[in-house]
Amino acid sequence: MEYIFTERAHLMCPNMCFGIVMCINAELDESRIADTVKCMSSAHPFIRALISHDEKENRFFYDVKDVSQAEISICSVNDPNTDSPEIIDEFERITSRDPDLFKEGMLKISVWPSGAKTIVLMVFHHLLADGRGALELSKEFADYYVLGKQPVYAEEKLISSVAEFPENSRLPFISRLLVNRANRQWKKENKRLSFEDYHRFADDHIKTDKVKHNLSVLQISETNDIAEKCRTEGVTVNDYLLAKLFTEDKIKRIVMAMDIRKALKCYNPGAMGNYSTAFSVEINSFDDDIFTMAKQVHEKVRQITARPSSLYLVLQCYVALDPGMLDAAMMASRGRFESKAAGFIGKNFFHMDRSEGYSITNLGKTESDVIEDAYFIPPASPAMKKTLGVLTLNGKMRICTSER
């Protein structure tokens, strides 16, 4: 049994779903889709899981069942392509309500026939996987659907304690002081937010918290040109993308996600769960030249990733905070749950009181013989005004924006 630990930050927080869209080089075969999902759920137990609660300990856990909990929808629109608006429409339909994870699974799949190809939308709850894990699962899905390649069983093994992190990554003194004070205040308040109360709030919140999704496509020649210029200037493509967002939106702070699988002893290759961290990149000054900005970003990222106390900061916060207070942070920051302690954490640590942040999640560059095109629809965290989801497949980059 795997208990929710650092993943708990995604439990009682609206808009924690994201998507992978892909065009697979094989005709639609409904029975083959069902067989593929069954095979994937055997290899990845969390696809068979609902969320359950240990009332006495106030701990949530992945309750793995015997059969897949994934939902499959065969869509009626014929011959869409990867970039057709119907795909985004379907994602928005699926995410137009808060899922009741005690009664429904964390993966929903919609498929369309497209001539000799199949369009697949996979919608993940963040409790099932992070973006990198979702991408790898999507590639496994396509490999089995087209080639019959069996996915390798991966026992789920999540981050379970602070011991998983480097010794020198503990919270800075001031952060520890504030967390400990909030924890003591939370215990004095003697409150608990139930999932049922959160779920009612989230359903209402999502109805009015409208998120728009826009997709842009950079062809292979454009992507290669950017990559070559970045190599010449000594920066990464991700540095360039952050610099472009800084410049175009005139902002000074962007939250960036980073994969830390290779640094975690608990990670089993192929396992579902969350094995990433996030940190803020702040700039000191603007410049009209995008690569001058990119170099500034590059140095900032280098400094942060070289300091475990900065790189693991958000995860260390999740670990140090009372879990019940973490549950209530979002609602309390919006004045929908009475708790000074949770409200302080939601507002000052996670900026959930208003949607003003900017973030980017880049799933990197990958290749596939069986997937023709793909893109990543990022989650729309309540703290964010705008989030960029980036994926480069077979040399073509697609950027999907979730924006309020």
Short mmCIF file of C-alpha atoms in Angstrom, two decimals:
data_model
loop_
_atom_site.label_atom_id
_atom_site.label_comp_id
_atom_site.label_asym_id
_atom_site.label_seq_id
_atom_site.Cartn_x
_atom_site.Cartn_y
_atom_site.Cartn_z
CA MET A 1 0.00 0.00 0.00
CA GLU A 2 1.38 3.40 -1.01
CA TYR A 3 0.38 6.40 1.10
CA ILE A 4 0.09 9.87 -0.39
CA PHE A 5 2.99 11.94 0.96
CA THR A 6 4.44 14.75 -1.15
CA GLU A 7 1.60 14.09 -3.65
CA ARG A 8 -0.83 15.38 -1.01
CA ALA A 9 -0.35 18.90 -2.35
CA HIS A 10 -2.27 17.77 -5.46
CA LEU A 11 -5.15 16.14 -3.58
CA MET A 12 -7.39 19.01 -2.42
CA CYS A 13 -6.48 21.46 -5.15
CA PRO A 14 -8.66 22.16 -8.23
CA ASN A 15 -7.48 21.87 -11.83
CA MET A 16 -4.88 19.20 -11.14
CA CYS A 17 -5.49 17.39 -14.43
CA PHE A 18 -3.37 17.57 -17.57
CA GLY A 19 -3.32 15.85 -20.94
CA ILE A 20 -1.16 14.14 -23.53
CA VAL A 21 -2.50 14.22 -27.10
CA MET A 22 -1.00 11.95 -29.74
CA CYS A 23 -1.61 10.79 -33.29
CA ILE A 24 -0.80 7.07 -33.50
CA ASN A 25 0.16 5.40 -36.78
CA ALA A 26 -2.59 2.75 -36.76
CA GLU A 27 -6.31 2.64 -37.52
CA LEU A 28 -8.82 2.87 -34.71
CA ASP A 29 -9.69 -0.54 -33.30
CA GLU A 30 -11.96 -0.27 -30.26
CA SER A 31 -11.18 -3.74 -28.96
CA ARG A 32 -7.46 -3.03 -29.34
CA ILE A 33 -7.87 0.18 -27.31
CA ALA A 34 -9.57 -1.78 -24.52
CA ASP A 35 -6.88 -4.46 -24.62
CA THR A 36 -4.14 -1.84 -24.48
CA VAL A 37 -5.66 -0.17 -21.42
CA LYS A 38 -6.02 -3.55 -19.71
CA CYS A 39 -2.38 -4.36 -20.43
CA MET A 40 -1.20 -0.95 -19.19
CA SER A 41 -3.17 -1.31 -15.96
CA SER A 42 -1.48 -4.66 -15.28
CA ALA A 43 1.93 -3.04 -15.65
CA HIS A 44 1.03 0.09 -13.67
CA PRO A 45 -1.04 -0.59 -10.52
CA PHE A 46 -2.05 3.04 -9.98
CA ILE A 47 -4.22 2.86 -13.13
CA ARG A 48 -6.29 0.36 -11.11
CA ALA A 49 -6.41 2.60 -8.04
CA LEU A 50 -8.96 4.79 -6.34
CA ILE A 51 -8.08 7.06 -3.43
CA SER A 52 -9.04 5.91 0.08
CA HIS A 53 -8.70 7.46 3.52
CA ASP A 54 -7.41 6.18 6.85
CA GLU A 55 -9.73 8.14 9.14
CA LYS A 56 -7.83 7.48 12.37
CA GLU A 57 -4.46 8.64 11.02
CA ASN A 58 -5.93 11.13 8.52
CA ARG A 59 -3.81 9.59 5.77
CA PHE A 60 -4.84 9.04 2.16
CA PHE A 61 -3.60 6.12 0.12
CA TYR A 62 -3.79 4.52 -3.32
CA ASP A 63 -6.36 1.75 -3.04
CA VAL A 64 -5.38 -0.60 -5.88
CA LYS A 65 -8.27 -2.70 -7.24
CA ASP A 66 -8.27 -5.84 -9.38
CA VAL A 67 -9.36 -4.13 -12.58
CA SER A 68 -8.54 -0.92 -14.43
CA GLN A 69 -10.26 2.25 -13.25
CA ALA A 70 -9.45 4.11 -16.48
CA GLU A 71 -12.41 5.44 -18.48
CA ILE A 72 -12.48 5.10 -22.27
CA SER A 73 -14.58 7.24 -24.63
CA ILE A 74 -14.87 6.66 -28.40
CA CYS A 75 -15.57 10.08 -29.92
CA SER A 76 -17.84 10.58 -32.92
CA VAL A 77 -16.03 13.36 -34.79
CA ASN A 78 -14.37 11.75 -37.80
CA ASP A 79 -10.93 12.50 -39.24
CA PRO A 80 -9.62 15.14 -36.85
CA ASN A 81 -5.89 15.79 -36.79
CA THR A 82 -3.71 16.26 -33.72
CA ASP A 83 -4.26 20.03 -33.67
CA SER A 84 -8.03 20.01 -34.27
CA PRO A 85 -10.00 22.17 -31.80
CA GLU A 86 -12.22 19.19 -30.99
CA ILE A 87 -9.36 17.65 -29.03
CA ILE A 88 -9.03 20.67 -26.73
CA ASP A 89 -12.83 20.81 -26.48
CA GLU A 90 -12.84 17.24 -25.21
CA PHE A 91 -10.12 18.01 -22.66
CA GLU A 92 -12.13 20.98 -21.41
CA ARG A 93 -15.26 18.82 -21.19
CA ILE A 94 -13.49 16.18 -19.11
CA THR A 95 -11.92 18.78 -16.80
CA SER A 96 -15.08 20.90 -16.42
CA ARG A 97 -15.77 19.23 -13.07
CA ASP A 98 -13.70 18.08 -10.12
CA PRO A 99 -13.18 14.29 -10.21
CA ASP A 100 -14.30 12.32 -7.16
CA LEU A 101 -11.19 10.22 -6.74
CA PHE A 102 -12.87 7.99 -4.17
CA LYS A 103 -15.24 6.77 -6.90
CA GLU A 104 -13.41 7.23 -10.21
CA GLY A 105 -9.95 6.53 -11.52
CA MET A 106 -7.17 8.96 -12.32
CA LEU A 107 -6.92 8.30 -16.06
CA LYS A 108 -9.48 9.12 -18.76
CA ILE A 109 -8.87 8.28 -22.42
CA SER A 110 -10.72 9.64 -25.47
CA VAL A 111 -10.04 8.37 -29.00
CA TRP A 112 -10.98 9.45 -32.52
CA PRO A 113 -10.66 7.71 -35.89
CA SER A 114 -8.51 9.69 -38.31
CA GLY A 115 -8.24 7.80 -41.58
CA ALA A 116 -5.48 5.25 -41.20
CA LYS A 117 -4.48 6.78 -37.87
CA THR A 118 -5.89 7.14 -34.35
CA ILE A 119 -5.99 10.31 -32.26
CA VAL A 120 -5.70 9.66 -28.51
CA LEU A 121 -6.23 12.10 -25.65
CA MET A 122 -5.05 10.83 -22.26
CA VAL A 123 -6.18 12.95 -19.30
CA PHE A 124 -4.21 12.34 -16.10
CA HIS A 125 -4.91 13.47 -12.58
CA HIS A 126 -1.67 14.72 -11.07
CA LEU A 127 -1.97 12.06 -8.36
CA LEU A 128 -1.41 9.42 -11.04
CA ALA A 129 1.73 10.88 -12.56
CA ASP A 130 3.81 13.93 -13.30
CA GLY A 131 4.29 15.16 -16.87
CA ARG A 132 7.36 13.05 -17.61
CA GLY A 133 5.69 9.90 -16.28
CA ALA A 134 2.57 10.62 -18.32
CA LEU A 135 4.63 11.01 -21.48
CA GLU A 136 6.39 7.69 -20.93
CA LEU A 137 3.07 5.96 -20.25
CA SER A 138 1.64 7.45 -23.46
CA LYS A 139 4.59 6.12 -25.45
CA GLU A 140 4.12 2.68 -23.88
CA PHE A 141 0.43 2.85 -24.85
CA ALA A 142 1.30 3.59 -28.47
CA ASP A 143 4.02 0.92 -28.63
CA TYR A 144 1.63 -1.76 -27.42
CA TYR A 145 -1.28 -0.55 -29.58
CA VAL A 146 0.77 -0.56 -32.79
CA LEU A 147 3.55 -3.08 -32.19
CA GLY A 148 2.25 -5.28 -29.41
CA LYS A 149 5.28 -4.37 -27.30
CA GLN A 150 4.55 -5.39 -23.72
CA PRO A 151 5.13 -2.74 -21.06
CA VAL A 152 7.40 -3.77 -18.21
CA TYR A 153 5.75 -4.11 -14.80
CA ALA A 154 6.80 -1.25 -12.53
CA GLU A 155 6.11 -1.49 -8.82
CA GLU A 156 4.90 1.86 -7.53
CA LYS A 157 7.31 3.26 -4.94
CA LEU A 158 6.67 6.87 -4.02
CA ILE A 159 8.64 9.39 -2.03
CA SER A 160 7.78 8.34 1.52
CA SER A 161 10.01 10.37 3.84
CA VAL A 162 12.39 13.30 4.07
CA ALA A 163 15.21 10.73 3.95
CA GLU A 164 14.68 10.49 0.19
CA PHE A 165 16.19 13.97 -0.25
CA PRO A 166 19.84 15.05 -0.02
CA GLU A 167 21.14 15.93 3.45
CA ASN A 168 21.90 19.51 2.43
CA SER A 169 18.41 20.15 1.05
CA ARG A 170 16.63 20.84 4.35
CA LEU A 171 14.51 23.95 4.70
CA PRO A 172 16.30 27.26 5.37
CA PHE A 173 16.05 28.52 8.96
CA ILE A 174 13.37 31.18 8.32
CA SER A 175 11.21 28.74 6.35
CA ARG A 176 11.47 26.14 9.14
CA LEU A 177 10.53 28.79 11.69
CA LEU A 178 7.42 29.82 9.73
CA VAL A 179 6.38 26.22 9.03
CA ASN A 180 6.75 25.19 12.67
CA ARG A 181 4.75 28.21 13.81
CA ALA A 182 1.97 27.44 11.31
CA ASN A 183 1.92 23.77 12.35
CA ARG A 184 1.51 24.73 16.02
CA GLN A 185 -1.28 27.16 15.19
CA TRP A 186 -3.02 24.53 13.04
CA LYS A 187 -2.99 22.04 15.91
CA LYS A 188 -4.48 24.67 18.24
CA GLU A 189 -7.23 25.36 15.71
CA ASN A 190 -8.07 21.62 15.80
CA LYS A 191 -9.73 21.57 12.38
CA ARG A 192 -9.87 19.16 9.48
CA LEU A 193 -11.03 19.67 5.91
CA SER A 194 -12.83 16.60 4.58
CA PHE A 195 -12.47 15.50 0.99
CA GLU A 196 -16.26 15.75 0.61
CA ASP A 197 -16.27 19.41 1.63
CA TYR A 198 -13.33 20.13 -0.64
CA HIS A 199 -15.00 18.30 -3.55
CA ARG A 200 -18.15 20.42 -3.28
CA PHE A 201 -16.05 23.58 -3.23
CA ALA A 202 -13.90 22.47 -6.18
CA ASP A 203 -16.88 21.61 -8.35
CA ASP A 204 -18.30 25.10 -7.83
CA HIS A 205 -14.87 26.72 -8.27
CA ILE A 206 -14.18 25.06 -11.61
CA LYS A 207 -17.52 26.20 -13.04
CA THR A 208 -16.46 29.84 -12.75
CA ASP A 209 -12.66 29.47 -13.01
CA LYS A 210 -12.51 29.37 -16.78
CA VAL A 211 -9.26 28.31 -18.43
CA LYS A 212 -8.49 28.85 -22.12
CA HIS A 213 -6.12 26.59 -24.04
CA ASN A 214 -4.12 27.69 -27.05
CA LEU A 215 -1.77 25.64 -29.19
CA SER A 216 1.19 26.77 -31.27
CA VAL A 217 3.33 24.57 -33.50
CA LEU A 218 6.97 25.04 -34.45
CA GLN A 219 7.91 22.99 -37.50
CA ILE A 220 11.12 20.96 -37.61
CA SER A 221 13.07 23.69 -39.39
CA GLU A 222 11.99 26.31 -36.83
CA THR A 223 12.80 24.03 -33.90
CA ASN A 224 16.21 23.19 -35.34
CA ASP A 225 16.96 26.86 -35.96
CA ILE A 226 16.19 27.76 -32.33
CA ALA A 227 18.24 24.83 -31.04
CA GLU A 228 21.22 25.82 -33.19
CA LYS A 229 21.09 29.45 -32.03
CA CYS A 230 20.87 28.28 -28.42
CA ARG A 231 23.95 26.07 -28.85
CA THR A 232 25.84 29.00 -30.36
CA GLU A 233 24.87 31.28 -27.45
CA GLY A 234 25.60 28.68 -24.77
CA VAL A 235 22.03 28.38 -23.46
CA THR A 236 19.36 25.69 -23.54
CA VAL A 237 16.11 25.73 -25.49
CA ASN A 238 14.32 25.88 -22.15
CA ASP A 239 16.32 29.00 -21.21
CA TYR A 240 15.18 30.53 -24.50
CA LEU A 241 11.53 29.67 -23.84
CA LEU A 242 11.64 31.21 -20.37
CA ALA A 243 13.37 34.31 -21.71
CA LYS A 244 10.71 34.64 -24.41
CA LEU A 245 7.93 34.39 -21.81
CA PHE A 246 9.66 36.94 -19.56
CA THR A 247 10.00 39.34 -22.47
CA GLU A 248 6.58 38.96 -24.07
CA ASP A 249 4.56 39.05 -20.84
CA LYS A 250 6.76 41.57 -18.98
CA ILE A 251 6.96 39.47 -15.83
CA LYS A 252 9.80 38.93 -13.38
CA ARG A 253 9.09 35.48 -11.95
CA ILE A 254 8.35 32.11 -13.56
CA VAL A 255 7.89 28.76 -11.85
CA MET A 256 9.75 25.97 -13.61
CA ALA A 257 9.28 22.20 -13.16
CA MET A 258 12.29 19.86 -13.09
CA ASP A 259 12.50 16.07 -13.19
CA ILE A 260 14.50 14.57 -10.29
CA ARG A 261 13.96 10.84 -10.96
CA LYS A 262 17.66 10.10 -11.25
CA ALA A 263 18.31 11.66 -7.84
CA LEU A 264 15.72 9.60 -5.95
CA LYS A 265 16.58 6.15 -4.60
CA CYS A 266 12.91 5.25 -4.29
CA TYR A 267 12.14 5.59 -8.00
CA ASN A 268 11.49 2.41 -9.96
CA PRO A 269 11.90 3.03 -13.72
CA GLY A 270 8.49 3.26 -15.34
CA ALA A 271 6.57 3.73 -12.08
CA MET A 272 3.69 6.17 -11.85
CA GLY A 273 3.72 8.95 -9.25
CA ASN A 274 5.38 12.33 -8.88
CA TYR A 275 9.16 12.57 -9.11
CA SER A 276 9.64 16.22 -9.95
CA THR A 277 10.19 19.48 -8.16
CA ALA A 278 9.54 23.12 -8.99
CA PHE A 279 11.33 26.37 -8.31
CA SER A 280 11.03 30.04 -9.16
CA VAL A 281 13.29 31.80 -11.64
CA GLU A 282 13.46 35.56 -11.11
CA ILE A 283 15.22 38.08 -13.32
CA ASN A 284 16.85 41.36 -12.36
CA SER A 285 16.39 43.37 -15.55
CA PHE A 286 14.87 43.20 -19.02
CA ASP A 287 16.76 43.37 -22.30
CA ASP A 288 15.46 43.68 -25.84
CA ASP A 289 17.78 40.91 -27.00
CA ILE A 290 16.19 37.52 -26.30
CA PHE A 291 19.53 35.70 -25.97
CA THR A 292 20.86 38.23 -23.49
CA MET A 293 17.78 37.42 -21.44
CA ALA A 294 18.29 33.68 -22.00
CA LYS A 295 21.85 33.94 -20.62
CA GLN A 296 20.51 35.66 -17.52
CA VAL A 297 17.95 32.86 -17.13
CA HIS A 298 20.62 30.21 -17.72
CA GLU A 299 22.76 31.55 -14.87
CA LYS A 300 19.76 31.77 -12.52
CA VAL A 301 18.77 28.16 -13.25
CA ARG A 302 22.38 27.01 -12.82
CA GLN A 303 22.60 28.67 -9.40
CA ILE A 304 19.31 27.19 -8.18
CA THR A 305 19.94 23.64 -9.39
CA ALA A 306 23.40 23.69 -7.82
CA ARG A 307 21.85 24.33 -4.37
CA PRO A 308 19.76 21.40 -3.08
CA SER A 309 18.15 23.71 -0.50
CA SER A 310 16.68 25.70 -3.41
CA LEU A 311 16.00 22.80 -5.78
CA TYR A 312 14.09 20.74 -3.19
CA LEU A 313 12.49 23.69 -1.40
CA VAL A 314 8.87 23.03 -2.41
CA LEU A 315 9.12 19.29 -1.68
CA GLN A 316 10.68 19.97 1.72
CA CYS A 317 7.74 22.30 2.45
CA TYR A 318 5.27 19.53 1.58
CA VAL A 319 7.11 17.20 3.96
CA ALA A 320 7.36 19.67 6.85
CA LEU A 321 3.79 20.98 6.79
CA ASP A 322 1.05 19.25 8.75
CA PRO A 323 -0.78 17.18 6.09
CA GLY A 324 -4.21 18.39 7.19
CA MET A 325 -3.09 22.00 6.90
CA LEU A 326 -1.71 21.29 3.42
CA ASP A 327 -5.16 19.93 2.49
CA ALA A 328 -6.81 23.17 3.57
CA ALA A 329 -4.25 25.64 2.18
CA MET A 330 -5.98 26.44 -1.11
CA MET A 331 -9.51 26.82 0.27
CA ALA A 332 -8.34 28.82 3.27
CA SER A 333 -6.33 31.18 1.08
CA ARG A 334 -9.52 31.91 -0.90
CA GLY A 335 -11.59 32.48 2.26
CA ARG A 336 -13.61 29.28 1.81
CA PHE A 337 -12.27 27.48 4.90
CA GLU A 338 -11.70 29.17 8.26
CA SER A 339 -8.09 28.72 9.30
CA LYS A 340 -5.48 31.40 9.83
CA ALA A 341 -2.68 28.83 9.73
CA ALA A 342 -3.75 27.19 6.46
CA GLY A 343 -4.57 30.57 4.94
CA PHE A 344 -1.09 31.87 5.78
CA ILE A 345 0.55 28.86 4.14
CA GLY A 346 -1.71 28.94 1.08
CA LYS A 347 -1.10 32.64 0.53
CA ASN A 348 2.54 33.16 1.52
CA PHE A 349 4.11 29.82 0.62
CA PHE A 350 2.10 28.73 -2.43
CA HIS A 351 0.45 32.01 -3.62
CA MET A 352 -2.91 30.26 -4.00
CA ASP A 353 -4.96 33.27 -2.91
CA ARG A 354 -5.00 34.60 -6.46
CA SER A 355 -4.15 33.37 -9.94
CA GLU A 356 -1.28 35.64 -10.90
CA GLY A 357 1.68 33.30 -11.44
CA TYR A 358 3.42 32.10 -14.60
CA SER A 359 4.96 28.70 -15.11
CA ILE A 360 6.47 26.38 -17.69
CA THR A 361 6.77 22.61 -17.86
CA ASN A 362 8.94 21.31 -20.69
CA LEU A 363 8.76 17.54 -21.22
CA GLY A 364 11.79 17.76 -23.46
CA LYS A 365 12.70 16.21 -26.76
CA THR A 366 11.74 12.65 -27.68
CA GLU A 367 11.36 10.38 -30.70
CA SER A 368 8.82 7.72 -31.68
CA ASP A 369 8.31 5.56 -34.75
CA VAL A 370 4.66 4.90 -33.90
CA ILE A 371 3.53 8.37 -32.77
CA GLU A 372 3.35 10.89 -35.61
CA ASP A 373 2.53 14.01 -33.57
CA ALA A 374 1.92 14.84 -29.91
CA TYR A 375 1.57 17.67 -27.43
CA PHE A 376 1.21 18.26 -23.70
CA ILE A 377 -1.74 20.15 -22.16
CA PRO A 378 -0.42 21.49 -18.83
CA PRO A 379 -2.41 21.70 -15.60
CA ALA A 380 -3.91 25.05 -14.63
CA SER A 381 -2.88 25.35 -10.97
CA PRO A 382 -5.02 27.85 -9.03
CA ALA A 383 -1.85 29.87 -8.35
CA MET A 384 -1.15 30.36 -12.05
CA LYS A 385 -2.48 32.82 -14.57
CA LYS A 386 -0.58 31.23 -17.43
CA THR A 387 1.20 27.88 -17.84
CA LEU A 388 3.14 26.68 -20.88
CA GLY A 389 3.34 22.97 -21.64
CA VAL A 390 6.12 22.12 -24.09
CA LEU A 391 6.82 18.87 -25.93
CA THR A 392 9.13 18.24 -28.88
CA LEU A 393 8.38 15.01 -30.74
CA ASN A 394 10.23 13.88 -33.84
CA GLY A 395 11.76 17.33 -34.18
CA LYS A 396 8.48 19.28 -34.05
CA MET A 397 7.78 21.44 -31.00
CA ARG A 398 4.28 22.13 -29.78
CA ILE A 399 3.50 24.60 -27.01
CA CYS A 400 0.10 24.44 -25.35
CA THR A 401 -0.88 27.30 -23.06
CA SER A 402 -3.37 27.07 -20.18
CA GLU A 403 -4.44 30.62 -19.33
CA ARG A 404 -7.04 32.34 -17.20
#
